Amino acid sequence: MQLIEFTDKGLFCRAGNFYIDPWKPVDYAIITHAHSDHAKWGSKNYLCHTLTKPLLQARLGDNVYETVEWNESKTINGVKVSLHPAGHIIGSSQIRVEYNNEVWVASGDYKVADDGLSGAFEPVKCNAFITESTFGLPIYNWKDQELIFENMRNWILANKALNKASIIIAYSLGKAQRILKALEDFDETIYMHGATYNMHMALINANIPLPKINAERVTPETPKEKLKECIVIAPPGAEGSSWQKKFSPYAVGVCSGWMQVRGNVRRKNVDGAFALSDHADWNGLLQAIKATEAEKVYVTHGYQSVFSRYLNEQGIWSAEVKTEYGEEDEEKVTDEVI
Amino acid sequence: MKEFAELVTFLGASTKTLEKQEALVNYFSLADDRDKVWVIALFSGRRPRRLVNSSLLPQWCIEIRNIPGWLFSECYGSVGDTAETIALLLPEATEQNAQSSLSFYIEKLISLEKENEFIKRDFITACWRSMNKDERFVFNKLLTGNFRIGISQKQMVNALAKTIKLEPSVIAHRISGNWDPATTSFNELLSENTGIVDYSKPYPFYLAYALEENPETLGEANEWQAEWKWDGIRGEIIKRNNQLFVWSRGEELMTEKFPEYAMFQQKLPEGVALDGEIISLTNANALTNKFTILPFALLQTRIGRKNITAKQLKESPVGFIAYDLLEFEGEDFRNKTLDERRTVLEKIIAEVNEPVLRLSPIIPFTNWDELAATRATSREINAEGIMLKRKTSIYQVGRKVGDWWKWKIDPLTIDAVMIYAQKGSGRRSTLYTDYTFAVKDEDRLVPFTKAYSGLTDKEFAQVDNFVKRNALEKFGPVRTVKPELVFEIAFEGIAASNRHKSGVALRFPRIKRWRKDKKADEINTLDDLKKMLEVYGK
């Protein structure tokens, strides 16, 4: 019997009788991070990192939440469980599970580079490692965050020179906070779409330290003059919607790892493209896997077949696993309160 | 090279025509003359001859990056472009960029043409080491293919017109035809007083917009001339300096491809340019101007072949249906009215008196309703609809609104279910956007066509999501999917084909709409397709 089984409800630890990131309601769910494809509604008990709890509350409402700090152990039905930073978004954690001297790590989503906000990814030694593969192709190599931020600032300045507003498309949880660091120097109000603003305030109310900026929500009452040449952050669902009209003339920039490929930039028809990702790039994935010294690597959401085949050819035992991760709901939030 | 790479990156990403125009104007004002000549050449489809076999670049890239060959293929599958895949895979530049010009690289590449593979590899990989991602992409494009980067030749011509004192139409004419960027200077190409005469130089085609409104919006019927819209290849036949030149719409010189036209070199008067349709036809009669159009599929068997066999010449005889006269006795006729041009055209064709050269018949009509009834019969004679040309119009350059309209017949349609999906290329490289569709044949599904276009980006995203969740098997890049999504497929024609399982080949298949209201068991049958073949495919 594997310590963690891949069932139709999610990753299941039979010995401990708990699930990790289940996509169906269960009795006991350990949550790696608060993105909607990993943290689903309806379970009776949730265990997560202290910083994840307010985010789950904002997204899933009131539930039974139990929290732990990173590297704090907890025993569930005789199985030792601990959380370790995954570097993906605020609170994101890898779940270490130990039983009968066997260690498994479910990493959820992760990135190896430290973004200064999400906690630095911690390599955890284990026998079996469950890894994502969102960007599991060698064409994905991220540039240093500072370089991307520099490009973004230059893009905003160029827009201002043409009297245009800059609409930056970023996931409201994770990316939106990350790019605030790039915008700190502008010393002006950063406008936010309702969805972005709600998440921003949820984080501030939970005392999570964010870059010091003055954020303001865009409402139907916000006078158009105030929005001239402004900087505004909005979720992917707002891109291309009539909500943008308020900012005319404007330019749209998208922050996503997918922007590395020209085809995606052209398909999205955007003015600015920033290959900024909260997932590990190819080398990041390989580096993380090697550091675990795992004998077995299970590859989930992304390029699992390609990445798994490559690992096997490199002498690392690997298998692909089908999960329901990798589909953030945010693309659909177009009509979320403005 | 840096400036050119920036221009290409900008043009590739920009969504606004005006901004693209500005970027081009800006580039043309600053670039040196040699670079400009090459940019004009590249953007009008004249790339230098391929220096290395197309499999060598991926191979070198694979060696440098130290990855297995199949992994390169997977990356290509995701990016959709060899030049870009390589640019993304190569490690960051390790050497200082010497900042050489675009023309330096191209001319260096040409000079290495006769050298062995190792010398070429040394040069190319050294370039890679000193370039950033955008420069590599552009450099690889020079090595591998066309610059299809989202600007039309017309936009480039307009940008040039802003930087030099020539009319856009003059520029368009100058840069068309047979010139070699390696030996042509900017001044030779675009100055008013050039001593070099290019006898082959075609006139740019005047292109029609599709008529979406009721034709009554065009005004009085008697101001318009109606002709059939033929389904062949737009072509221009030129005789100058006692030489014959045949150009296709893609500005490709195709004189040798149509031996049937060779006689025009004798028969046509000196100094003429005819605009018309290259098309397969039979039973042609020079006296009555009667002829029978053969399906486009037959012509297609001849295009793209280097050598045309006697069998093809017999089975797919090609003629030319002339509909306009652009030059007569060496004089540019384009500013005369259609009526004036047509009168002279008729005389020329009568004098040539050969079945191969036909006059595009004028369709008589006195009111729009009458013409609409005639249009409905288009398919019976293998025409695509009707062309409307204002009798007083001059022959313009490119696609212009107002005087020429194509009034096409409604396409044929059939409801089908999607059974395979594959990722697209270029801007659709990470989405499943290329679909194969099937019709029913009792209890089995028979694939009969692929279609690549017709959905909105939003719909493509939804179908892509469906494919990802409902993939049953995979064969290389192809996924078989649960036969569930029904689409209405529109197409312009249907022909018998023994290369397809279904026995039919469609012309211009595309998705007309997503039939969310239909279930997979409500689609059309193979018998329905065969009936269409019976009616329209003969």
GROMACS .gro file of C-alpha atoms in nm, chain B residues 135-466:
model
  332
  473GLU     CA    1   1.773   3.864  -3.176
  474ARG     CA    2   1.807   3.488  -3.196
  475PHE     CA    3   1.446   3.453  -3.292
  476VAL     CA    4   1.488   3.697  -3.579
  477PHE     CA    5   1.819   3.543  -3.681
  478ASN     CA    6   1.663   3.194  -3.682
  479LYS     CA    7   1.377   3.330  -3.889
  480LEU     CA    8   1.631   3.442  -4.149
  481LEU     CA    9   1.759   3.086  -4.152
  482THR     CA   10   1.429   2.903  -4.154
  483GLY     CA   11   1.138   3.080  -4.306
  484ASN     CA   12   0.915   3.367  -4.385
  485PHE     CA   13   0.859   3.670  -4.172
  486ARG     CA   14   0.493   3.643  -4.106
  487ILE     CA   15   0.473   3.894  -3.831
  488GLY     CA   16   0.140   4.064  -3.857
  489ILE     CA   17   0.201   4.342  -4.105
  490SER     CA   18   0.088   4.341  -4.463
  491GLN     CA   19   0.294   4.449  -4.758
  492LYS     CA   20   0.054   4.739  -4.792
  493GLN     CA   21   0.135   4.864  -4.441
  494MET     CA   22   0.504   4.846  -4.519
  495VAL     CA   23   0.452   5.037  -4.844
  496ASN     CA   24   0.260   5.308  -4.660
  497ALA     CA   25   0.535   5.338  -4.403
  498LEU     CA   26   0.796   5.370  -4.677
  499ALA     CA   27   0.587   5.637  -4.845
  500LYS     CA   28   0.612   5.844  -4.528
  501THR     CA   29   0.990   5.835  -4.537
  502ILE     CA   30   1.058   5.887  -4.908
  503LYS     CA   31   0.891   6.111  -5.162
  504LEU     CA   32   0.708   5.852  -5.366
  505GLU     CA   33   0.342   5.761  -5.392
  506PRO     CA   34   0.244   5.430  -5.224
  507SER     CA   35   0.126   5.288  -5.557
  508VAL     CA   36   0.462   5.366  -5.717
  509ILE     CA   37   0.645   5.201  -5.429
  510ALA     CA   38   0.420   4.897  -5.445
  511HIS     CA   39   0.497   4.865  -5.812
  512ARG     CA   40   0.870   4.914  -5.766
  513ILE     CA   41   0.910   4.655  -5.496
  514SER     CA   42   0.703   4.397  -5.679
  515GLY     CA   43   0.860   4.186  -5.946
  516ASN     CA   44   1.189   4.015  -5.979
  517TRP     CA   45   1.470   4.188  -5.794
  518ASP     CA   46   1.752   4.055  -5.585
  519PRO     CA   47   1.808   4.234  -5.253
  520ALA     CA   48   2.170   4.120  -5.250
  521THR     CA   49   2.252   4.318  -5.562
  522THR     CA   50   1.995   4.598  -5.551
  523SER     CA   51   2.067   4.919  -5.365
  524PHE     CA   52   1.800   5.123  -5.193
  525ASN     CA   53   1.840   5.393  -5.455
  526GLU     CA   54   1.810   5.155  -5.746
  527LEU     CA   55   1.497   5.011  -5.593
  528LEU     CA   56   1.318   5.329  -5.497
  529SER     CA   57   1.465   5.628  -5.677
  530GLU     CA   58   1.280   5.803  -5.957
  531ASN     CA   59   1.564   5.775  -6.206
  532THR     CA   60   1.685   5.425  -6.220
  533GLY     CA   61   1.855   5.294  -6.530
  534ILE     CA   62   1.765   4.934  -6.463
  535VAL     CA   63   1.454   4.809  -6.641
  536ASP     CA   64   1.269   4.515  -6.494
  537TYR     CA   65   1.043   4.396  -6.773
  538SER     CA   66   0.870   4.140  -6.551
  539LYS     CA   67   0.743   4.389  -6.297
  540PRO     CA   68   0.371   4.328  -6.230
  541TYR     CA   69   0.113   4.580  -6.116
  542PRO     CA   70  -0.025   4.520  -5.767
  543PHE     CA   71  -0.367   4.360  -5.781
  544TYR     CA   72  -0.682   4.548  -5.700
  545LEU     CA   73  -0.868   4.337  -5.444
  546ALA     CA   74  -1.238   4.339  -5.365
  547TYR     CA   75  -1.409   4.343  -5.029
  548ALA     CA   76  -1.688   4.099  -4.953
  549LEU     CA   77  -2.035   4.245  -4.996
  550GLU     CA   78  -2.215   4.183  -4.668
  551GLU     CA   79  -2.509   4.417  -4.726
  552ASN     CA   80  -2.791   4.399  -4.972
  553PRO     CA   81  -2.659   4.501  -5.320
  554GLU     CA   82  -2.923   4.772  -5.335
  555THR     CA   83  -2.696   4.969  -5.102
  556LEU     CA   84  -2.462   5.003  -5.401
  557GLY     CA   85  -2.708   5.223  -5.584
  558GLU     CA   86  -2.830   5.196  -5.942
  559ALA     CA   87  -2.784   4.855  -6.104
  560ASN     CA   88  -2.685   5.008  -6.437
  561GLU     CA   89  -2.374   5.168  -6.286
  562TRP     CA   90  -2.232   4.823  -6.221
  563GLN     CA   91  -2.074   4.552  -6.427
  564ALA     CA   92  -2.132   4.194  -6.304
  565GLU     CA   93  -1.902   3.903  -6.375
  566TRP     CA   94  -1.870   3.557  -6.225
  567LYS     CA   95  -1.635   3.514  -5.934
  568TRP     CA   96  -1.414   3.229  -6.048
  569ASP     CA   97  -1.253   2.981  -5.815
  570GLY     CA   98  -0.901   2.963  -5.950
  571ILE     CA   99  -0.578   3.152  -5.884
  572ARG     CA  100  -0.564   3.528  -5.942
  573GLY     CA  101  -0.296   3.591  -6.199
  574GLU     CA  102  -0.135   3.861  -6.410
  575ILE     CA  103   0.004   3.789  -6.755
  576ILE     CA  104   0.259   4.035  -6.889
  577LYS     CA  105   0.429   4.059  -7.222
  578ARG     CA  106   0.713   4.309  -7.247
  579ASN     CA  107   1.039   4.316  -7.437
  580ASN     CA  108   0.901   4.015  -7.627
  581GLN     CA  109   0.909   3.808  -7.307
  582LEU     CA  110   0.616   3.648  -7.125
  583PHE     CA  111   0.571   3.662  -6.746
  584VAL     CA  112   0.297   3.500  -6.539
  585TRP     CA  113   0.253   3.624  -6.182
  586SER     CA  114   0.027   3.484  -5.916
  587ARG     CA  115  -0.146   3.681  -5.646
  588GLY     CA  116   0.123   3.577  -5.400
  589GLU     CA  117   0.366   3.769  -5.624
  590GLU     CA  118   0.520   3.448  -5.735
  591LEU     CA  119   0.655   3.420  -6.087
  592MET     CA  120   0.484   3.110  -6.228
  593THR     CA  121   0.553   3.138  -6.600
  594GLU     CA  122   0.695   2.787  -6.628
  595LYS     CA  123   0.407   2.620  -6.448
  596PHE     CA  124   0.159   2.676  -6.725
  597PRO     CA  125   0.291   2.551  -7.058
  598GLU     CA  126  -0.053   2.625  -7.202
  599TYR     CA  127   0.031   2.996  -7.183
  600ALA     CA  128   0.360   2.970  -7.374
  601MET     CA  129   0.186   3.064  -7.699
  602PHE     CA  130   0.091   3.405  -7.558
  603GLN     CA  131   0.450   3.510  -7.604
  604GLN     CA  132   0.382   3.500  -7.979
  605LYS     CA  133   0.015   3.590  -7.983
  606LEU     CA  134  -0.011   3.882  -7.738
  607PRO     CA  135   0.086   4.228  -7.859
  608GLU     CA  136   0.396   4.388  -7.708
  609GLY     CA  137   0.354   4.587  -7.386
  610VAL     CA  138   0.042   4.441  -7.225
  611ALA     CA  139  -0.055   4.331  -6.874
  612LEU     CA  140  -0.372   4.125  -6.825
  613ASP     CA  141  -0.544   4.064  -6.493
  614GLY     CA  142  -0.746   3.745  -6.468
  615GLU     CA  143  -0.797   3.399  -6.330
  616ILE     CA  144  -0.566   3.102  -6.379
  617ILE     CA  145  -0.814   2.817  -6.388
  618SER     CA  146  -0.876   2.466  -6.515
  619LEU     CA  147  -1.121   2.472  -6.803
  620THR     CA  148  -1.236   2.258  -7.093
  621ASN     CA  149  -1.461   2.275  -7.401
  622ALA     CA  150  -1.338   2.628  -7.465
  623ASN     CA  151  -1.445   2.799  -7.784
  624ALA     CA  152  -1.274   3.117  -7.902
  625LEU     CA  153  -1.560   3.213  -8.128
  626THR     CA  154  -1.849   3.184  -7.883
  627ASN     CA  155  -1.645   3.247  -7.566
  628LYS     CA  156  -1.810   2.939  -7.412
  629PHE     CA  157  -1.614   2.718  -7.173
  630THR     CA  158  -1.663   2.474  -6.885
  631ILE     CA  159  -1.489   2.531  -6.553
  632LEU     CA  160  -1.339   2.226  -6.383
  633PRO     CA  161  -1.330   2.195  -6.002
  634PHE     CA  162  -1.050   2.372  -5.819
  635ALA     CA  163  -0.931   2.035  -5.687
  636LEU     CA  164  -0.803   1.954  -6.037
  637LEU     CA  165  -0.600   2.274  -6.059
  638GLN     CA  166  -0.467   2.201  -5.713
  639THR     CA  167  -0.305   1.881  -5.837
  640ARG     CA  168  -0.085   2.098  -6.057
  641ILE     CA  169   0.011   2.377  -5.822
  642GLY     CA  170   0.316   2.309  -5.618
  643ARG     CA  171   0.453   2.050  -5.860
  644LYS     CA  172   0.793   2.123  -6.004
  645ASN     CA  173   0.734   1.914  -6.315
  646ILE     CA  174   0.395   1.882  -6.469
  647THR     CA  175   0.321   1.545  -6.624
  648ALA     CA  176   0.150   1.488  -6.956
  649LYS     CA  177  -0.132   1.323  -6.764
  650GLN     CA  178  -0.190   1.636  -6.553
  651LEU     CA  179  -0.185   1.854  -6.862
  652LYS     CA  180  -0.454   1.636  -7.011
  653GLU     CA  181  -0.670   1.597  -6.701
  654SER     CA  182  -0.640   1.951  -6.578
  655PRO     CA  183  -0.598   2.179  -6.879
  656VAL     CA  184  -0.541   2.536  -6.769
  657GLY     CA  185  -0.682   2.844  -6.931
  658PHE     CA  186  -0.686   3.214  -6.843
  659ILE     CA  187  -1.005   3.412  -6.795
  660ALA     CA  188  -0.908   3.774  -6.849
  661TYR     CA  189  -1.107   4.044  -6.680
  662ASP     CA  190  -0.894   4.351  -6.689
  663LEU     CA  191  -0.625   4.531  -6.884
  664LEU     CA  192  -0.359   4.711  -6.681
  665GLU     CA  193  -0.114   4.805  -6.954
  666PHE     CA  194  -0.151   4.848  -7.327
  667GLU     CA  195   0.123   4.938  -7.576
  668GLY     CA  196   0.351   4.992  -7.280
  669GLU     CA  197   0.119   5.249  -7.127
  670ASP     CA  198  -0.018   5.221  -6.772
  671PHE     CA  199  -0.392   5.181  -6.826
  672ARG     CA  200  -0.499   5.172  -6.461
  673ASN     CA  201  -0.630   5.527  -6.447
  674LYS     CA  202  -0.873   5.469  -6.733
  675THR     CA  203  -1.228   5.366  -6.648
  676LEU     CA  204  -1.334   5.004  -6.642
  677ASP     CA  205  -1.543   5.061  -6.956
  678GLU     CA  206  -1.244   5.197  -7.146
  679ARG     CA  207  -1.015   4.918  -7.031
  680ARG     CA  208  -1.272   4.653  -7.112
  681THR     CA  209  -1.319   4.776  -7.471
  682VAL     CA  210  -0.949   4.740  -7.548
  683LEU     CA  211  -0.931   4.407  -7.358
  684GLU     CA  212  -1.205   4.261  -7.577
  685LYS     CA  213  -1.015   4.361  -7.891
  686ILE     CA  214  -0.692   4.202  -7.770
  687ILE     CA  215  -0.862   3.875  -7.688
  688ALA     CA  216  -1.043   3.863  -8.016
  689GLU     CA  217  -0.715   3.912  -8.200
  690VAL     CA  218  -0.535   3.643  -8.003
  691ASN     CA  219  -0.825   3.414  -8.093
  692GLU     CA  220  -0.719   3.114  -7.883
  693PRO     CA  221  -0.949   2.895  -7.670
  694VAL     CA  222  -0.700   2.912  -7.381
  695LEU     CA  223  -0.745   3.288  -7.342
  696ARG     CA  224  -1.106   3.363  -7.249
  697LEU     CA  225  -1.283   3.683  -7.174
  698SER     CA  226  -1.461   3.701  -6.843
  699PRO     CA  227  -1.827   3.712  -6.955
  700ILE     CA  228  -2.037   4.006  -6.845
  701ILE     CA  229  -2.357   3.891  -6.676
  702PRO     CA  230  -2.653   4.082  -6.815
  703PHE     CA  231  -2.900   4.215  -6.556
  704THR     CA  232  -3.140   4.503  -6.530
  705ASN     CA  233  -3.213   4.498  -6.157
  706TRP     CA  234  -3.064   4.353  -5.840
  707ASP     CA  235  -3.331   4.085  -5.796
  708GLU     CA  236  -3.254   3.945  -6.136
  709LEU     CA  237  -2.884   3.933  -6.051
  710ALA     CA  238  -2.957   3.765  -5.719
  711ALA     CA  239  -3.139   3.488  -5.907
  712THR     CA  240  -2.842   3.444  -6.139
  713ARG     CA  241  -2.606   3.435  -5.843
  714ALA     CA  242  -2.802   3.147  -5.694
  715THR     CA  243  -2.696   2.936  -5.993
  716SER     CA  244  -2.321   2.999  -5.937
  717ARG     CA  245  -2.245   2.653  -5.811
  718GLU     CA  246  -2.381   2.490  -6.126
  719ILE     CA  247  -2.096   2.638  -6.329
  720ASN     CA  248  -1.832   2.605  -6.053
  721ALA     CA  249  -1.831   2.977  -5.977
  722GLU     CA  250  -1.812   3.115  -5.623
  723GLY     CA  251  -2.058   3.397  -5.674
  724ILE     CA  252  -2.053   3.729  -5.848
  725MET     CA  253  -1.807   4.017  -5.881
  726LEU     CA  254  -1.947   4.368  -5.895
  727LYS     CA  255  -1.734   4.642  -6.048
  728ARG     CA  256  -1.833   5.004  -6.092
  729LYS     CA  257  -1.820   5.083  -6.462
  730THR     CA  258  -1.651   5.416  -6.409
  731SER     CA  259  -1.390   5.282  -6.164
  732ILE     CA  260  -1.017   5.305  -6.212
  733TYR     CA  261  -0.794   5.010  -6.126
  734GLN     CA  262  -0.673   5.070  -5.771
  735VAL     CA  263  -0.395   4.919  -5.560
  736GLY     CA  264  -0.470   4.658  -5.294
  737ARG     CA  265  -0.794   4.614  -5.105
  738LYS     CA  266  -1.006   4.928  -5.129
  739VAL     CA  267  -1.366   4.981  -5.034
  740GLY     CA  268  -1.613   5.118  -5.282
  741ASP     CA  269  -1.574   5.015  -5.643
  742TRP     CA  270  -1.516   4.641  -5.645
  743TRP     CA  271  -1.719   4.391  -5.445
  744LYS     CA  272  -1.728   4.015  -5.428
  745TRP     CA  273  -2.078   3.886  -5.369
  746LYS     CA  274  -2.024   3.526  -5.282
  747ILE     CA  275  -2.286   3.254  -5.256
  748ASP     CA  276  -2.368   3.113  -4.916
  749PRO     CA  277  -2.146   2.821  -4.825
  750LEU     CA  278  -2.263   2.462  -4.801
  751THR     CA  279  -2.301   2.341  -4.446
  752ILE     CA  280  -2.311   2.017  -4.253
  753ASP     CA  281  -2.337   1.928  -3.884
  754ALA     CA  282  -2.052   1.716  -3.753
  755VAL     CA  283  -1.899   1.601  -3.429
  756MET     CA  284  -1.542   1.672  -3.319
  757ILE     CA  285  -1.339   1.352  -3.273
  758TYR     CA  286  -0.974   1.460  -3.276
  759ALA     CA  287  -0.797   1.772  -3.154
  760GLN     CA  288  -0.447   1.900  -3.195
  761LYS     CA  289  -0.268   2.209  -3.074
  762GLY     CA  290  -0.251   2.494  -3.319
  763SER     CA  291   0.060   2.672  -3.434
  764GLY     CA  292   0.173   3.031  -3.405
  765ARG     CA  293  -0.057   3.228  -3.184
  766ARG     CA  294  -0.259   2.917  -3.095
  767SER     CA  295   0.035   2.700  -3.001
  768THR     CA  296  -0.074   2.614  -2.648
  769LEU     CA  297  -0.441   2.561  -2.723
  770TYR     CA  298  -0.619   2.272  -2.887
  771THR     CA  299  -0.757   2.461  -3.186
  772ASP     CA  300  -0.714   2.224  -3.481
  773TYR     CA  301  -1.004   1.984  -3.493
  774THR     CA  302  -1.107   1.686  -3.701
  775PHE     CA  303  -1.476   1.630  -3.756
  776ALA     CA  304  -1.680   1.323  -3.835
  777VAL     CA  305  -2.021   1.240  -3.975
  778LYS     CA  306  -2.226   0.932  -3.887
  779ASP     CA  307  -2.233   0.616  -4.093
  780GLU     CA  308  -2.480   0.390  -3.913
  781ASP     CA  309  -2.310   0.327  -3.579
  782ARG     CA  310  -1.962   0.443  -3.668
  783LEU     CA  311  -1.810   0.788  -3.708
  784VAL     CA  312  -1.625   0.873  -4.027
  785PRO     CA  313  -1.377   1.162  -4.017
  786PHE     CA  314  -1.418   1.385  -4.321
  787THR     CA  315  -1.254   1.720  -4.261
  788LYS     CA  316  -1.037   1.935  -4.043
  789ALA     CA  317  -1.117   2.296  -3.968
  790TYR     CA  318  -0.900   2.558  -3.807
  791SER     CA  319  -1.103   2.870  -3.785
  792GLY     CA  320  -1.440   3.013  -3.710
  793LEU     CA  321  -1.458   3.020  -3.332
  794THR     CA  322  -1.397   3.317  -3.106
  795ASP     CA  323  -1.101   3.310  -2.868
  796LYS     CA  324  -1.342   3.248  -2.587
  797GLU     CA  325  -1.499   2.950  -2.762
  798PHE     CA  326  -1.157   2.812  -2.846
  799ALA     CA  327  -1.070   2.831  -2.477
  800GLN     CA  328  -1.387   2.641  -2.389
  801VAL     CA  329  -1.326   2.370  -2.647
  802ASP     CA  330  -0.962   2.351  -2.535
  803ASN     CA  331  -1.081   2.293  -2.181
  804PHE     CA  332  -1.318   2.021  -2.303
   0.00000   0.00000   0.00000
